Short mmCIF file of C-alpha atoms in Angstrom, two decimals:
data_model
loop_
_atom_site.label_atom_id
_atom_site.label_comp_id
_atom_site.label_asym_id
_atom_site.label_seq_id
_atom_site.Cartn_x
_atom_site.Cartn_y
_atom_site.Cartn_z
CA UNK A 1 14.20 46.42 17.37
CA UNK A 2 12.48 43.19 17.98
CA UNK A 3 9.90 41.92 15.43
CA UNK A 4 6.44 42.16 15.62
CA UNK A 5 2.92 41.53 14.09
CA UNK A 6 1.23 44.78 13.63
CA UNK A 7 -2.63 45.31 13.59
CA UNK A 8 -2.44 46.19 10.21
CA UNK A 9 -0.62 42.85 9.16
CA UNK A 10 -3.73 40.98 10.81
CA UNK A 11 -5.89 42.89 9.26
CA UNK A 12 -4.08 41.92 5.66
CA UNK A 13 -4.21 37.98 7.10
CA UNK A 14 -8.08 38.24 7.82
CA UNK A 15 -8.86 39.68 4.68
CA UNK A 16 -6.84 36.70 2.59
CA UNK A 17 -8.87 34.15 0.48
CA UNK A 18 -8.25 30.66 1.85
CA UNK A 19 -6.64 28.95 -0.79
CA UNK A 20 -7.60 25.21 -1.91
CA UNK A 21 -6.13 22.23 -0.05
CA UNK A 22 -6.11 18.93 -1.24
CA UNK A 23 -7.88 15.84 0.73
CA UNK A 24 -3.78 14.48 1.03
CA UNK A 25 -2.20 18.21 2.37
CA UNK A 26 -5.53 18.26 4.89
CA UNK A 27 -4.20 14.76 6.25
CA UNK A 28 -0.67 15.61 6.40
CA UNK A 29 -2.03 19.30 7.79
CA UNK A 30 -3.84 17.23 10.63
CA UNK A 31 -1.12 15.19 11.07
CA UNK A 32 0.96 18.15 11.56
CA UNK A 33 -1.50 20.27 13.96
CA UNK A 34 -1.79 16.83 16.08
CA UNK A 35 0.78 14.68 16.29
CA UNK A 36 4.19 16.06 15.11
CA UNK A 37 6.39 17.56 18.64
CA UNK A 38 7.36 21.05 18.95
CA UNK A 39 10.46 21.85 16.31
CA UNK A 40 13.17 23.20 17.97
CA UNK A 41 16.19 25.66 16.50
CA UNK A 42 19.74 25.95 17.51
CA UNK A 43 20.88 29.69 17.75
CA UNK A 44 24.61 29.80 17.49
CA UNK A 45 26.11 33.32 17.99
CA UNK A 46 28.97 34.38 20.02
CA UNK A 47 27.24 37.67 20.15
CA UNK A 48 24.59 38.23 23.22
CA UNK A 49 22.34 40.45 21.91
CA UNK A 50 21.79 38.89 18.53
CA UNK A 51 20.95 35.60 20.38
CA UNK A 52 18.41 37.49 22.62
CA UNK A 53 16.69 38.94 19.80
CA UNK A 54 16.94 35.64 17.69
CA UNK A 55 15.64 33.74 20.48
CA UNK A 56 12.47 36.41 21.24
CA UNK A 57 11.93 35.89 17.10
CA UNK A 58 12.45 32.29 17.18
CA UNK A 59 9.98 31.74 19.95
CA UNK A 60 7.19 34.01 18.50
CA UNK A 61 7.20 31.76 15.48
CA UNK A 62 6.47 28.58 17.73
CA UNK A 63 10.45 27.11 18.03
CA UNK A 64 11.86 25.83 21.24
CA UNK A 65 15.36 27.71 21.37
CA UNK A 66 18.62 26.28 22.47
CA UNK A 67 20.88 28.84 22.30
CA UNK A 68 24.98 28.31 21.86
CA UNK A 69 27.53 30.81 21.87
CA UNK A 70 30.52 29.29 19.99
CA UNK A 71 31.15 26.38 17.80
CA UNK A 72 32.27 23.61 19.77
CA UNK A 73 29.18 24.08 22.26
CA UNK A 74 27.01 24.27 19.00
CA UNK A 75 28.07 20.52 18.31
CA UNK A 76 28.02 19.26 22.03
CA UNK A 77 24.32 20.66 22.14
CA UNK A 78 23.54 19.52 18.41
CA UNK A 79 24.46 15.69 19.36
CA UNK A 80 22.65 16.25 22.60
CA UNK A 81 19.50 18.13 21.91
CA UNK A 82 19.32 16.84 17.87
CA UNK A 83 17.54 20.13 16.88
CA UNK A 84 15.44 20.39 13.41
CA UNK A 85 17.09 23.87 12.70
CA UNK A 86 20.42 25.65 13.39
CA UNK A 87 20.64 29.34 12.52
CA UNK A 88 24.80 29.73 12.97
CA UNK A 89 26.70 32.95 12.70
CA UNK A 90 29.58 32.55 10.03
CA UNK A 91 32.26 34.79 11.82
CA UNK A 92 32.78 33.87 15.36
CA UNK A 93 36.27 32.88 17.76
CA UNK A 94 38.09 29.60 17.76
CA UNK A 95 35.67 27.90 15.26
CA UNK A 96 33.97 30.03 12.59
CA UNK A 97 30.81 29.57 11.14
CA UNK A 98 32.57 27.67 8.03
CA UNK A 99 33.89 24.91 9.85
CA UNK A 100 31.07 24.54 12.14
CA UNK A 101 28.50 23.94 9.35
CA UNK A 102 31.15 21.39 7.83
CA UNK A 103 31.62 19.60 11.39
CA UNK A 104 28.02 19.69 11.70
CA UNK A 105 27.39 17.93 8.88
CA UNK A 106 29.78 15.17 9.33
CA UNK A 107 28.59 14.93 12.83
CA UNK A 108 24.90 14.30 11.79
CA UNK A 109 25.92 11.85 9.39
CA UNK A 110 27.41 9.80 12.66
CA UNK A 111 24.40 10.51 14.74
CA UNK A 112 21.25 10.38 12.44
CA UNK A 113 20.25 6.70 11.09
CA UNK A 114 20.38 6.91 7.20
CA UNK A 115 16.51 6.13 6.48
CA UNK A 116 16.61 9.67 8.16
CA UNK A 117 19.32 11.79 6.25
CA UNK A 118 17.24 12.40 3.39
CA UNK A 119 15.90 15.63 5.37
CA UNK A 120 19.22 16.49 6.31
CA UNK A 121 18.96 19.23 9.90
CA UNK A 122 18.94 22.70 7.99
CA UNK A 123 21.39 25.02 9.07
CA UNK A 124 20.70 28.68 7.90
CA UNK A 125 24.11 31.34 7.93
CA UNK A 126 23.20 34.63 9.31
CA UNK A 127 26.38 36.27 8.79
CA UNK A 128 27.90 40.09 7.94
CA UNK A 129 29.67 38.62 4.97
CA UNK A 130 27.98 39.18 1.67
CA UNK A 131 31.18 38.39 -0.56
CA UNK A 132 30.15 36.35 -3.40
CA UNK A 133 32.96 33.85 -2.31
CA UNK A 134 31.34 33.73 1.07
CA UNK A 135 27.99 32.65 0.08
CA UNK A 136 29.76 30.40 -2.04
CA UNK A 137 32.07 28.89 0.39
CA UNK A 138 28.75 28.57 3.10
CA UNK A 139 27.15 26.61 0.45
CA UNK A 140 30.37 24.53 -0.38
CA UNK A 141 30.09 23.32 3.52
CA UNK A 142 26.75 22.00 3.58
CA UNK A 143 24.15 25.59 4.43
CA UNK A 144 20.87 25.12 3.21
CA UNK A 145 20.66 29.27 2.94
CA UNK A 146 22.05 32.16 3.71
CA UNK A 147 20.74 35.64 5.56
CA UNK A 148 23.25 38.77 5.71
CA UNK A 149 23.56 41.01 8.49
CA UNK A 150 22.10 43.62 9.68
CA UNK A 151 19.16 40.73 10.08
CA UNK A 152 16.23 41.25 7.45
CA UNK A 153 13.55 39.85 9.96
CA UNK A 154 11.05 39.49 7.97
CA UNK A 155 13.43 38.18 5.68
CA UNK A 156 14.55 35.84 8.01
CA UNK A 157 11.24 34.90 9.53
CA UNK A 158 9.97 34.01 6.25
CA UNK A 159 12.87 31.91 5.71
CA UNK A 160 12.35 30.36 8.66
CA UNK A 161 8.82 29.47 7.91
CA UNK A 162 9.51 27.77 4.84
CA UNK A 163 12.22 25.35 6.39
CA UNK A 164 9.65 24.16 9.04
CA UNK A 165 7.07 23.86 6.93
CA UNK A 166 9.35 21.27 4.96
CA UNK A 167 10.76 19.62 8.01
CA UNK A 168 6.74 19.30 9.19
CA UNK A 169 5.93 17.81 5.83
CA UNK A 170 8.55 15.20 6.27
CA UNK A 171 7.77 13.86 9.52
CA UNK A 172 4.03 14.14 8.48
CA UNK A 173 4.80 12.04 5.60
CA UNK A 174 7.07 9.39 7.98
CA UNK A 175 4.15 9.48 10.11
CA UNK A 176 1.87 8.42 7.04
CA UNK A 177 4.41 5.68 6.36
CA UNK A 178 4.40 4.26 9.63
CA UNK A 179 0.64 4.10 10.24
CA UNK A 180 0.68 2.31 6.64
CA UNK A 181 2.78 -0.11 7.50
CA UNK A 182 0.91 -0.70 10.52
CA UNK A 183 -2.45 -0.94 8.76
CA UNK A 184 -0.55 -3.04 6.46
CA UNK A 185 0.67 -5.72 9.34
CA UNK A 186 -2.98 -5.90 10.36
CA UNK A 187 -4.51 -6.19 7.58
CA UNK A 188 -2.23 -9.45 6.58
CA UNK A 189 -2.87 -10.69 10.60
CA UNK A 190 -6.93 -10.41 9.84
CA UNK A 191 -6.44 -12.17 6.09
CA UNK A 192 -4.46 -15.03 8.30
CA UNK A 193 -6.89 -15.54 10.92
CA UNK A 194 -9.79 -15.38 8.50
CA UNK A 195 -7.77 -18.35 6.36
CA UNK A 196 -7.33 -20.32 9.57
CA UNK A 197 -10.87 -20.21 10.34
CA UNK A 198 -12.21 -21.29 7.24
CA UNK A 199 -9.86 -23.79 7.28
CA UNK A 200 -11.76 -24.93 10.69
CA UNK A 201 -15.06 -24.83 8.64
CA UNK A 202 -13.77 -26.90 6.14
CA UNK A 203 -12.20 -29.40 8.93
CA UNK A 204 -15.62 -29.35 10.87
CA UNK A 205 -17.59 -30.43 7.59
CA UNK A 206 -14.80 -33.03 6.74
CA UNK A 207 -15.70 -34.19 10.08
CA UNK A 208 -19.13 -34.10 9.62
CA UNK A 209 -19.03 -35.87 6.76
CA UNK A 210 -17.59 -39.36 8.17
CA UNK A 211 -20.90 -39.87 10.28
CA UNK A 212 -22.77 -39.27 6.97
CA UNK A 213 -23.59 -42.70 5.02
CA UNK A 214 -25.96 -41.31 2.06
CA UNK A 215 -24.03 -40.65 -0.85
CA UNK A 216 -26.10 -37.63 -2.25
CA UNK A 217 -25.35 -36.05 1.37
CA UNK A 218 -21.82 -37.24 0.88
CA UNK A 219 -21.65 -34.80 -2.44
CA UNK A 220 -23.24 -32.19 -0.70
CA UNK A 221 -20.56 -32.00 1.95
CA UNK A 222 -17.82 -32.16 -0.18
CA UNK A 223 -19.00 -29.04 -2.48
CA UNK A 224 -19.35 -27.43 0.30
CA UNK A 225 -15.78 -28.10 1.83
CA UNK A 226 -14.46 -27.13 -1.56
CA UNK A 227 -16.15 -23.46 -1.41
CA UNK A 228 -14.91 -23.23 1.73
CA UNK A 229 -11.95 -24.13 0.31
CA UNK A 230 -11.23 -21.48 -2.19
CA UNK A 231 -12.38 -19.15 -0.54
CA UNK A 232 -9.66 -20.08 2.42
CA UNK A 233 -7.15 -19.85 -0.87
CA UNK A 234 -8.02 -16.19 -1.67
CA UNK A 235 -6.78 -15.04 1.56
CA UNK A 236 -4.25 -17.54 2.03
CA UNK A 237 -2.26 -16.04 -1.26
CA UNK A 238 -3.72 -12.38 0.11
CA UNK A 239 -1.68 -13.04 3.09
CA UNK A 240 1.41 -14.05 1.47
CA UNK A 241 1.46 -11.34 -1.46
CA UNK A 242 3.09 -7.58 -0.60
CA UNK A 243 -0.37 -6.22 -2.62
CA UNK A 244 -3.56 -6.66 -0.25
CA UNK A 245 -5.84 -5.12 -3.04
CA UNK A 246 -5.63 -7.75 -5.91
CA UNK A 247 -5.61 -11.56 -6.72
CA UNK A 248 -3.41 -12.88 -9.68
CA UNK A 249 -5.70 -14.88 -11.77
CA UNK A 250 -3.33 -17.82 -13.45
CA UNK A 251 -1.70 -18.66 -9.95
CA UNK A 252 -4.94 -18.98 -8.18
CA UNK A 253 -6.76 -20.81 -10.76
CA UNK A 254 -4.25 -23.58 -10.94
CA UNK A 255 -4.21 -24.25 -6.88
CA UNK A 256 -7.43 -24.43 -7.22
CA UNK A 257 -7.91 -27.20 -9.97
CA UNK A 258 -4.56 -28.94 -8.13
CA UNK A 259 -6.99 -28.93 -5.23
CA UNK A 260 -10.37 -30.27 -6.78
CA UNK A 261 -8.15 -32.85 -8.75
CA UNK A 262 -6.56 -34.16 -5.32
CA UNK A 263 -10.07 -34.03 -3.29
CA UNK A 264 -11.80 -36.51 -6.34
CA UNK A 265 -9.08 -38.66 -5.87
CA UNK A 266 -8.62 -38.54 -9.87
CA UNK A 267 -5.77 -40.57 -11.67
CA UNK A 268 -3.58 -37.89 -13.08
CA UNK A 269 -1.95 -40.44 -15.44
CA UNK A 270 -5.10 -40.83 -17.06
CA UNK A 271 -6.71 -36.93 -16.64
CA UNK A 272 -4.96 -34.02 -18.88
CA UNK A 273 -5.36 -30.31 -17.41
CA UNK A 274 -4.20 -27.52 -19.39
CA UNK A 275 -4.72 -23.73 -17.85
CA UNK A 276 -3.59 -20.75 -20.41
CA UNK A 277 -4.37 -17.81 -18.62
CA UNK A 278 -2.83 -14.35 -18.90
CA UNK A 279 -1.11 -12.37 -16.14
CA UNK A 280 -4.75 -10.63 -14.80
CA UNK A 281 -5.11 -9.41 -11.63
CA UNK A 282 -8.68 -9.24 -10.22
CA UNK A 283 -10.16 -7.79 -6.78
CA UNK A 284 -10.84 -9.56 -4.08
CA UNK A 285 -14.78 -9.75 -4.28
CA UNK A 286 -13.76 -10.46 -8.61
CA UNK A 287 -11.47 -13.24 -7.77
CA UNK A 288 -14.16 -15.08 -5.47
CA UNK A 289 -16.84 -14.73 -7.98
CA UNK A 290 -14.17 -15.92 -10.55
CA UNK A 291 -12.98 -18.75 -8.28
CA UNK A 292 -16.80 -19.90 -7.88
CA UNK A 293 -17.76 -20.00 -11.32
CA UNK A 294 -14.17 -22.02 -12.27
CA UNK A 295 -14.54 -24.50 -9.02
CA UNK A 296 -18.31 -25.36 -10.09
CA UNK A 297 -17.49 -26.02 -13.47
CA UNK A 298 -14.71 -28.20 -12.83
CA UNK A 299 -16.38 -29.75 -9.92
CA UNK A 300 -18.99 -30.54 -12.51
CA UNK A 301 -17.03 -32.03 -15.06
CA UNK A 302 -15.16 -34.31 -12.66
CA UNK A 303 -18.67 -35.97 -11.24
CA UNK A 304 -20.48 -36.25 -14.39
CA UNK A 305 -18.40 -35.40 -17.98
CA UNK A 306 -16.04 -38.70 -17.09
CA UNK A 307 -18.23 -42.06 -16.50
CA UNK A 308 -16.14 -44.97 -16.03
CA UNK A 309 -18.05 -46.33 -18.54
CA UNK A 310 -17.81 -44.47 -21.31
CA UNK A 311 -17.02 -45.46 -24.80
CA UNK A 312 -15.04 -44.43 -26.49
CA UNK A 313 -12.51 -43.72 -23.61
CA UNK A 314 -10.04 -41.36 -24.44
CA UNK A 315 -7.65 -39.62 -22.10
CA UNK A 316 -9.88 -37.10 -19.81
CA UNK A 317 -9.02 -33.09 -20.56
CA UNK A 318 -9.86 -30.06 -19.36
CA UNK A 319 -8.79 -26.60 -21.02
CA UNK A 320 -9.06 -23.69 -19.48
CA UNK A 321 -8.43 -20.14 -20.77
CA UNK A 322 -8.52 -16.48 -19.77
CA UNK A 323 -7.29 -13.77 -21.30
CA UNK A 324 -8.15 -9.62 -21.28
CA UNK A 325 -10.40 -8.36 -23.86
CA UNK A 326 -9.73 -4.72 -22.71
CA UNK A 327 -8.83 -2.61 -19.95
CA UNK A 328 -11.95 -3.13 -18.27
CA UNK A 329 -13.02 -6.62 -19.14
CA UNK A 330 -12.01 -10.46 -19.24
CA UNK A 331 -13.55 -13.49 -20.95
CA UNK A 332 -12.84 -17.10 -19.73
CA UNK A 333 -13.26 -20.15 -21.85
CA UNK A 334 -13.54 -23.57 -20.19
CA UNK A 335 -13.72 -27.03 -22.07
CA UNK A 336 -13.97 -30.50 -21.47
CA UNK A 337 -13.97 -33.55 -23.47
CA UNK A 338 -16.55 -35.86 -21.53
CA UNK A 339 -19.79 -36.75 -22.67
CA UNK A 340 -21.57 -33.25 -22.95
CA UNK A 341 -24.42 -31.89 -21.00
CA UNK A 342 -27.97 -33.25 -21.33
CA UNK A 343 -29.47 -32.06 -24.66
CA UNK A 344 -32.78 -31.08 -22.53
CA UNK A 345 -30.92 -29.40 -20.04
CA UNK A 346 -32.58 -25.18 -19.72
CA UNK A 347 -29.19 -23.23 -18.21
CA UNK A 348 -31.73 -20.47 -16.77
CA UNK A 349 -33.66 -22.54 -14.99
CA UNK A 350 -31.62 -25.97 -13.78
CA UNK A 351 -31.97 -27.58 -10.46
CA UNK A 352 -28.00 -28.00 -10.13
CA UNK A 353 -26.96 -25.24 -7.48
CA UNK A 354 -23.53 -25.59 -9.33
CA UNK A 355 -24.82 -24.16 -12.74
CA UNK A 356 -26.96 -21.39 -11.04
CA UNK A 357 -23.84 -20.13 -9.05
CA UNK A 358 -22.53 -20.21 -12.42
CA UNK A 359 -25.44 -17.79 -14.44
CA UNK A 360 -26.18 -15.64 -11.55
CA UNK A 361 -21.88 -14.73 -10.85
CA UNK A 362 -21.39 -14.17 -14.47
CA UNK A 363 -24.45 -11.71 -14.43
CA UNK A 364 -23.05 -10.86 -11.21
CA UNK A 365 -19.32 -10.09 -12.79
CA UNK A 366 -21.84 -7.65 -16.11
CA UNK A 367 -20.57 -10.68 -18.17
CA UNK A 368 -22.57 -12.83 -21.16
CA UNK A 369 -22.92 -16.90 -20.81
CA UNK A 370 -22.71 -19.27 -23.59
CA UNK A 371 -22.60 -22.80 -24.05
CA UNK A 372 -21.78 -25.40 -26.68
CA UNK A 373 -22.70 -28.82 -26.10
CA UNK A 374 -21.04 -30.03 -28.61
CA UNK A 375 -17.25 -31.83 -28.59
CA UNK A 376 -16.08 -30.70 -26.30
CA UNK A 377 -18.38 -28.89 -24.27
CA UNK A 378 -17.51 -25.48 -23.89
CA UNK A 379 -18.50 -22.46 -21.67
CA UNK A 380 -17.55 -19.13 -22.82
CA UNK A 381 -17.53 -16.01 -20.14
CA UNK A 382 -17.54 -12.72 -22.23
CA UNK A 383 -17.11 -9.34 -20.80
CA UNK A 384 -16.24 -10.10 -17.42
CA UNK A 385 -15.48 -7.25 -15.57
CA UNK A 386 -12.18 -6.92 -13.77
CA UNK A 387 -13.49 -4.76 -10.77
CA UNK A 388 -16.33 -5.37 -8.51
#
């Protein structure tokens, strides 16, 4: 008797609660319902009437059906066709069911690339033999289940059903992968291209700069270039890091003072930089904020903490420090040994655009400022928070 859906089975479907689905099974459900090709099953049975009604089954339950009658066309049509599911007969002439399932499996081996044998092709034994040694034995040679004959067919379509399911879950999740990795290559094209073009910005203002004879313009320029700058440096180590999401805080830091040192043109022999940061990782909009605040203040100490004519003259340090305070929050302390800041000067309401970029980021990061203007002058960022 073929198998069919009764009225009274739809009426048991329509009267089903729908159970929950999370937001990842909906995406790998729509993935499914719109992308993934029609699954396809390999009927091998040297028996005509069992293929019919397999096929008929098969078919009802949404399969493509390539049908074989023996086992050496079952592996001239499995290389050929490469079908997600083979339902093989165990007792059949020539080549039985046993060896076919073990040739099958070495043959898939040869003709499926490995990042795809994971999900090995299921085959499922529908066979008269219900020996405890022949389940055994089917198992043994590589069947991922077994069905006994006469055919249980709702047994057997149930079975069925559970097998695509997993295959559709697979190439649902390979086609997650892919479009990842995809996202993934663009994402690190657009963090390039944005790096080259502020590197343009900062090449146009460099430019700029040599028709510009007034020294206070001069400054101007250059602070700007070196904004530009680090901002160019977020994305340049964004493009060159596997994580897209997060900057490491000690490696940026320390390109960026190499890079303010090297644009003053200061005398490393007589300049001492320490940086004693831990491993923190920040996010992108974080690390800028936190790149500001650090490029001002050393931008700051290297026009005005360091006179050429002070007295007395000892070497010229900076120290600067970072370390976690909690899960959530960070704290940066930055020194200098130069000759302080004026005693007059008001922090919350200077004219310096450097020290205001300063205040308003750490507000900007939930963080508390405080200064000490005496030796050596120190700023201390408290709660900082690691995420934007």
């Amino acid at each position: 008797m073929l198998p069919t859906t009764t009225p009274k089975e739809n009426k048991a479907e329509a009267g089903k609660v729908p159970s929950y689905q999370s937001p990842a099974s909906k995406t790998i459900q729509s993935l499914t319902d719109r992308k993934l090709k029609c699954l396809s099953v390999l009927v091998v049975d040297d028996e005509t009437t069992i293929r019919l009604l397999l096929r008929v089954a098969m078919q009802k339950e949404g399969f493509r059906v390539i049908e074989a009658s023996n086992g050496v066309e079952c592996l001239s049509l499995f290389e050929q066709e490469r079908p997600d599911i083979v339902l093989l007969d165990a007792v059949m002439p020539e080549m039985d069911g046993f060896r076919c399932c073990a040739a099958l499996r070495e043959t898939s081996q040869k003709i499926i690339p490995k990042s795809e044998q994971k999900g090995a092709t299921p085959i499922l034994m529908i066979t008269s033999l219900d020996d405890s040694q022949s389940v055994e034995q089917a198992f043994a040679v590589g069947a991922s289940d077994y069905v006994t004959k006469p055919i249980h067919w709702a047994l057997l379509r149930q079975r069925v059903r559970g097998l695509r399911d997993s295959i559709k879950r697979r190439q649902a999740e390979a086609q997650i992968k892919k479009s990842l990795r995809e996202k993934e290559a663009l994402l690190k094209e657009v963090h390039h291209r944005v790096k080259n073009n502020l590197q343009i910005i900062s090449s146009l203002l460099s430019l700029q700069s040599n028709a510009v004879e007034d020294e206070n313009i001069l400054e101007l320029f250059q602070d700007s270039q070196n904004r530009v700058r680090l901002m160019a440096m977020i994305h340049e180590k964004l493009y060159q890091s596997n994580d897209f999401g997060t900057i490491e805080l000690s490696g940026y830091i320390r390109d960026l003072s190499s890079h303010l040192l090297r644009s003053y043109r200061i005398d490393q022999t007589k300049f001492c930089l320490e940086i004693d940061i831990e491993r923190i990782y920040l996010e992108i909009d974080t690390a800028v904020s936190c790149g500001l605040i650090i490029n001002e203040l050393i931008t700051n100490s290297l026009k005005y903490a360091f006179p050429p004519d002070r007295a007395p003259c000892p070497l010229g340090q900076i120290n600067i420090a970072a370390k976690l305070t909690d899960s959530n929050h960070f704290s940066i302390c930055y020194q200098d040994n130069g000759i302080g800041l004026p005693d007059d000067l008001d922090i919350e309401n200077t004219k310096s655009l450097g020290l205001q970029l300063v205040t308003s980021l750490t507000e900007q990061l939930g963080g508390l400022l405080d200064i000490n203007n005496h030796q050596p002058t120190e700023f201390r960022l408290s709660q900082l928070s690691l995420s934007s």
